[in-house]
PDB file of C-alpha atoms in Angstrom:
ATOM      1  CA  PHE A 729      84.167 106.887  96.339  1.00 74.00           C
ATOM      2  CA  THR A 730      80.577 107.007  97.541  1.00 79.00           C
ATOM      3  CA  LYS A 731      81.382 104.983 100.622  1.00 78.00           C
ATOM      4  CA  ALA A 732      84.562 106.980 101.293  1.00 77.00           C
ATOM      5  CA  SER A 733      82.567 110.195 101.231  1.00 83.00           C
ATOM      6  CA  LYS A 734      79.747 108.702 103.384  1.00 85.00           C
ATOM      7  CA  GLY A 735      77.309 109.017 100.560  1.00 86.00           C
ATOM      8  CA  ASN A 736      74.172 106.911  99.792  1.00 88.00           C
ATOM      9  CA  GLU A 737      75.667 103.648  98.578  1.00 86.00           C
ATOM     10  CA  ALA A 738      72.238 102.143  97.520  1.00 89.00           C
ATOM     11  CA  ALA A 739      71.480 105.162  95.413  1.00 89.00           C
ATOM     12  CA  ALA A 740      74.979 104.979  93.761  1.00 89.00           C
ATOM     13  CA  VAL A 741      74.557 101.239  93.034  1.00 88.00           C
ATOM     14  CA  LEU A 742      71.136 101.787  91.567  1.00 90.00           C
ATOM     15  CA  ASN A 743      72.284 104.721  89.494  1.00 89.00           C
ATOM     16  CA  SER A 744      75.272 102.703  88.190  1.00 88.00           C
ATOM     17  CA  ALA A 745      73.057  99.722  87.274  1.00 87.00           C
ATOM     18  CA  VAL A 746      70.374 101.812  85.523  1.00 89.00           C
ATOM     19  CA  GLY A 747      73.117 103.804  83.701  1.00 87.00           C
ATOM     20  CA  ASN A 748      74.801 100.657  82.516  1.00 84.00           C
ATOM     21  CA  LEU A 749      71.518  99.088  81.261  1.00 83.00           C
ATOM     22  CA  LEU A 750      70.464 102.319  79.523  1.00 85.00           C
ATOM     23  CA  GLY A 751      73.845 102.626  77.929  1.00 82.00           C
ATOM     24  CA  VAL A 752      73.401  99.392  76.146  1.00 78.00           C
ATOM     25  CA  PHE A 753      70.447 100.797  74.253  1.00 80.00           C
ATOM     26  CA  VAL A 754      71.236 104.506  74.170  1.00 84.00           C
ATOM     27  CA  VAL A 755      74.831 104.433  72.898  1.00 83.00           C
ATOM     28  CA  PRO A 756      74.034 102.449  69.653  1.00 78.00           C
ATOM     29  CA  LEU A 757      71.087 104.754  68.900  1.00 80.00           C
ATOM     30  CA  TRP A 758      73.242 107.789  69.566  1.00 83.00           C
ATOM     31  CA  VAL A 759      75.986 106.504  67.309  1.00 79.00           C
ATOM     32  CA  VAL A 760      73.503 105.892  64.488  1.00 78.00           C
ATOM     33  CA  ALA A 761      72.063 109.314  64.970  1.00 82.00           C
ATOM     34  CA  LEU A 762      75.509 110.943  64.823  1.00 82.00           C
ATOM     35  CA  LEU A 763      77.099 108.775  62.078  1.00 77.00           C
ATOM     36  CA  GLY A 764      74.156 107.867  59.890  1.00 75.00           C
ATOM     37  CA  ASN A 765      72.206 104.664  59.129  1.00 71.00           C
ATOM     38  CA  SER A 766      75.151 102.262  59.049  1.00 69.00           C
ATOM     39  CA  VAL A 767      78.429 101.925  60.737  1.00 64.00           C
ATOM     40  CA  ASP A 768      81.137  99.387  60.065  1.00 74.00           C
ATOM     41  CA  VAL A 769      81.964  97.688  63.365  1.00 72.00           C
ATOM     42  CA  GLU A 770      84.048  94.521  63.637  1.00 81.00           C
ATOM     43  CA  PHE A 771      81.937  92.617  66.117  1.00 77.00           C
ATOM     44  CA  VAL A 772      84.403  89.891  66.899  1.00 82.00           C
ATOM     45  CA  ASP A 773      87.250  92.408  67.461  1.00 87.00           C
ATOM     46  CA  VAL A 774      85.011  94.474  69.848  1.00 82.00           C
ATOM     47  CA  LEU A 775      84.020  91.247  71.613  1.00 82.00           C
ATOM     48  CA  LEU A 776      87.558  90.077  71.984  1.00 88.00           C
ATOM     49  CA  ARG A 777      88.691  93.473  73.344  1.00 88.00           C
ATOM     50  CA  LEU A 778      85.869  93.580  75.881  1.00 83.00           C
ATOM     51  CA  THR A 779      86.658  90.095  77.022  1.00 86.00           C
ATOM     52  CA  GLN A 780      90.405  90.993  77.418  1.00 89.00           C
ATOM     53  CA  ARG A 781      89.690  94.240  79.255  1.00 86.00           C
ATOM     54  CA  VAL A 782      86.621  93.378  81.379  1.00 84.00           C
ATOM     55  CA  LEU A 783      85.826  89.690  81.529  1.00 86.00           C
ATOM     56  CA  ALA A 784      89.266  88.269  82.022  1.00 90.00           C
ATOM     57  CA  PRO A 785      90.260  90.565  84.962  1.00 89.00           C
ATOM     58  CA  LEU A 786      86.888  89.876  86.589  1.00 87.00           C
ATOM     59  CA  VAL A 787      87.256  86.117  86.259  1.00 91.00           C
ATOM     60  CA  ALA A 788      90.795  86.231  87.556  1.00 91.00           C
ATOM     61  CA  GLY A 789      89.723  88.329  90.555  1.00 87.00           C
ATOM     62  CA  GLN A 790      86.785  85.980  91.378  1.00 89.00           C
ATOM     63  CA  LEU A 791      89.032  83.004  91.156  1.00 91.00           C
ATOM     64  CA  ALA A 792      91.656  84.586  93.374  1.00 88.00           C
ATOM     65  CA  GLN A 793      89.047  85.664  95.910  1.00 85.00           C
ATOM     66  CA  TYR A 794      87.147  82.389  96.141  1.00 89.00           C
ATOM     67  CA  GLY A 795      89.702  79.850  94.982  1.00 89.00           C
ATOM     68  CA  THR A 796      92.624  80.718  97.112  1.00 91.00           C
ATOM     69  CA  PRO A 797      92.024  81.417 100.825  1.00 90.00           C
ATOM     70  CA  ALA A 798      95.535  82.740 101.258  1.00 90.00           C
ATOM     71  CA  VAL A 799      94.807  85.563  98.760  1.00 88.00           C
ATOM     72  CA  THR A 800      91.575  86.351 100.545  1.00 88.00           C
ATOM     73  CA  ARG A 801      93.318  86.559 103.947  1.00 92.00           C
ATOM     74  CA  TRP A 802      96.033  88.741 102.494  1.00 91.00           C
ATOM     75  CA  ALA A 803      93.470  91.068 100.880  1.00 89.00           C
ATOM     76  CA  LYS A 804      91.543  91.414 104.123  1.00 92.00           C
ATOM     77  CA  ARG A 805      94.734  92.342 106.027  1.00 95.00           C
ATOM     78  CA  HIS A 806      95.702  94.925 103.480  1.00 95.00           C
ATOM     79  CA  ALA A 807      92.200  96.294 102.739  1.00 94.00           C
ATOM     80  CA  ALA A 808      93.072  99.906 103.398  1.00 94.00           C
ATOM     81  CA  LEU A 809      96.081  99.797 101.071  1.00 96.00           C
ATOM     82  CA  LEU A 810      94.156  98.036  98.375  1.00 93.00           C
ATOM     83  CA  LYS A 811      91.331 100.650  98.633  1.00 92.00           C
ATOM     84  CA  LYS A 812      93.893 103.430  98.104  1.00 94.00           C
ATOM     85  CA  GLY A 813      95.333 101.582  95.168  1.00 94.00           C
ATOM     86  CA  GLN A 814      91.852 101.139  93.703  1.00 91.00           C
ATOM     87  CA  GLU A 815      91.021 104.773  94.043  1.00 92.00           C
ATOM     88  CA  GLY A 816      94.407 105.740  92.533  1.00 94.00           C
ATOM     89  CA  CYS A 817      93.813 103.492  89.508  1.00 92.00           C
ATOM     90  CA  LEU A 818      90.442 105.052  88.970  1.00 91.00           C
ATOM     91  CA  VAL A 819      91.880 108.547  88.989  1.00 94.00           C
ATOM     92  CA  PHE A 820      94.611 107.422  86.706  1.00 94.00           C
ATOM     93  CA  ILE A 821      92.063 105.968  84.255  1.00 92.00           C
ATOM     94  CA  VAL A 822      90.156 109.299  84.192  1.00 92.00           C
ATOM     95  CA  TYR A 823      93.396 111.190  83.773  1.00 94.00           C
ATOM     96  CA  CYS A 824      94.473 109.031  80.820  1.00 92.00           C
ATOM     97  CA  ALA A 825      91.033 109.423  79.189  1.00 91.00           C
ATOM     98  CA  PHE A 826      91.407 113.220  79.526  1.00 92.00           C
ATOM     99  CA  CYS A 827      94.911 113.165  78.078  1.00 92.00           C
ATOM    100  CA  SER A 828      93.706 111.060  75.160  1.00 90.00           C
ATOM    101  CA  VAL A 829      90.997 113.578  74.373  1.00 89.00           C
ATOM    102  CA  ALA A 830      93.414 116.480  74.711  1.00 88.00           C
ATOM    103  CA  ARG A 831      96.004 114.895  72.457  1.00 87.00           C
ATOM    104  CA  GLU A 832      93.411 114.174  69.731  1.00 86.00           C
ATOM    105  CA  ARG A 833      92.124 117.731  69.917  1.00 84.00           C
ATOM    106  CA  TYR A 834      95.628 119.053  69.781  1.00 83.00           C
ATOM    107  CA  ARG A 835      96.410 116.936  66.743  1.00 83.00           C
ATOM    108  CA  SER A 836      93.199 117.748  64.849  1.00 80.00           C
ATOM    109  CA  ASN A 837      93.774 121.526  65.403  1.00 75.00           C
ATOM    110  CA  GLY A 838      97.559 121.618  65.039  1.00 62.00           C
ATOM    111  CA  SER A 839      97.693 124.372  67.499  1.00 56.00           C
ATOM    112  CA  ALA A 840      99.137 124.607  71.011  1.00 52.00           C
ATOM    113  CA  ARG A 841      97.077 127.731  71.816  1.00 55.00           C
ATOM    114  CA  GLN A 842      94.070 125.781  73.163  1.00 52.00           C
ATOM    115  CA  GLY A 843      93.349 126.269  76.827  1.00 54.00           C
ATOM    116  CA  PRO A 844      92.331 123.385  79.021  1.00 54.00           C
ATOM    117  CA  ALA A 845      88.699 124.624  78.992  1.00 53.00           C
ATOM    118  CA  LYS A 846      88.592 124.364  75.171  1.00 51.00           C
ATOM    119  CA  VAL A 847      89.913 120.758  75.199  1.00 47.00           C
ATOM    120  CA  VAL A 848      86.800 119.245  76.723  1.00 45.00           C
TER     121      VAL A 848
END
């Protein structure tokens, strides 16, 4: 989105990298602060889910890009379409996350009278 809006790409990459690195340390501390001294987390389950959702698609994409020249040529020819698809997927992910929060809030309150501003 930064490149599409002619923003500062270097600053966006730096912000993303720093945010991801800080998140590794800040989120566990935040969880402990909110939930108490100990939290039961199934480490292996979390690791498997992260591998399935992050690492596997990343490896598949890298193999497709560098292992098959035909896929690389096709992707270069259809770069504009792939970019639109990527942006659409990102918007869909944000929409799904919002809907999930809204659904949980609705279920916990048992009322349909909440407005959109109260959901978030």
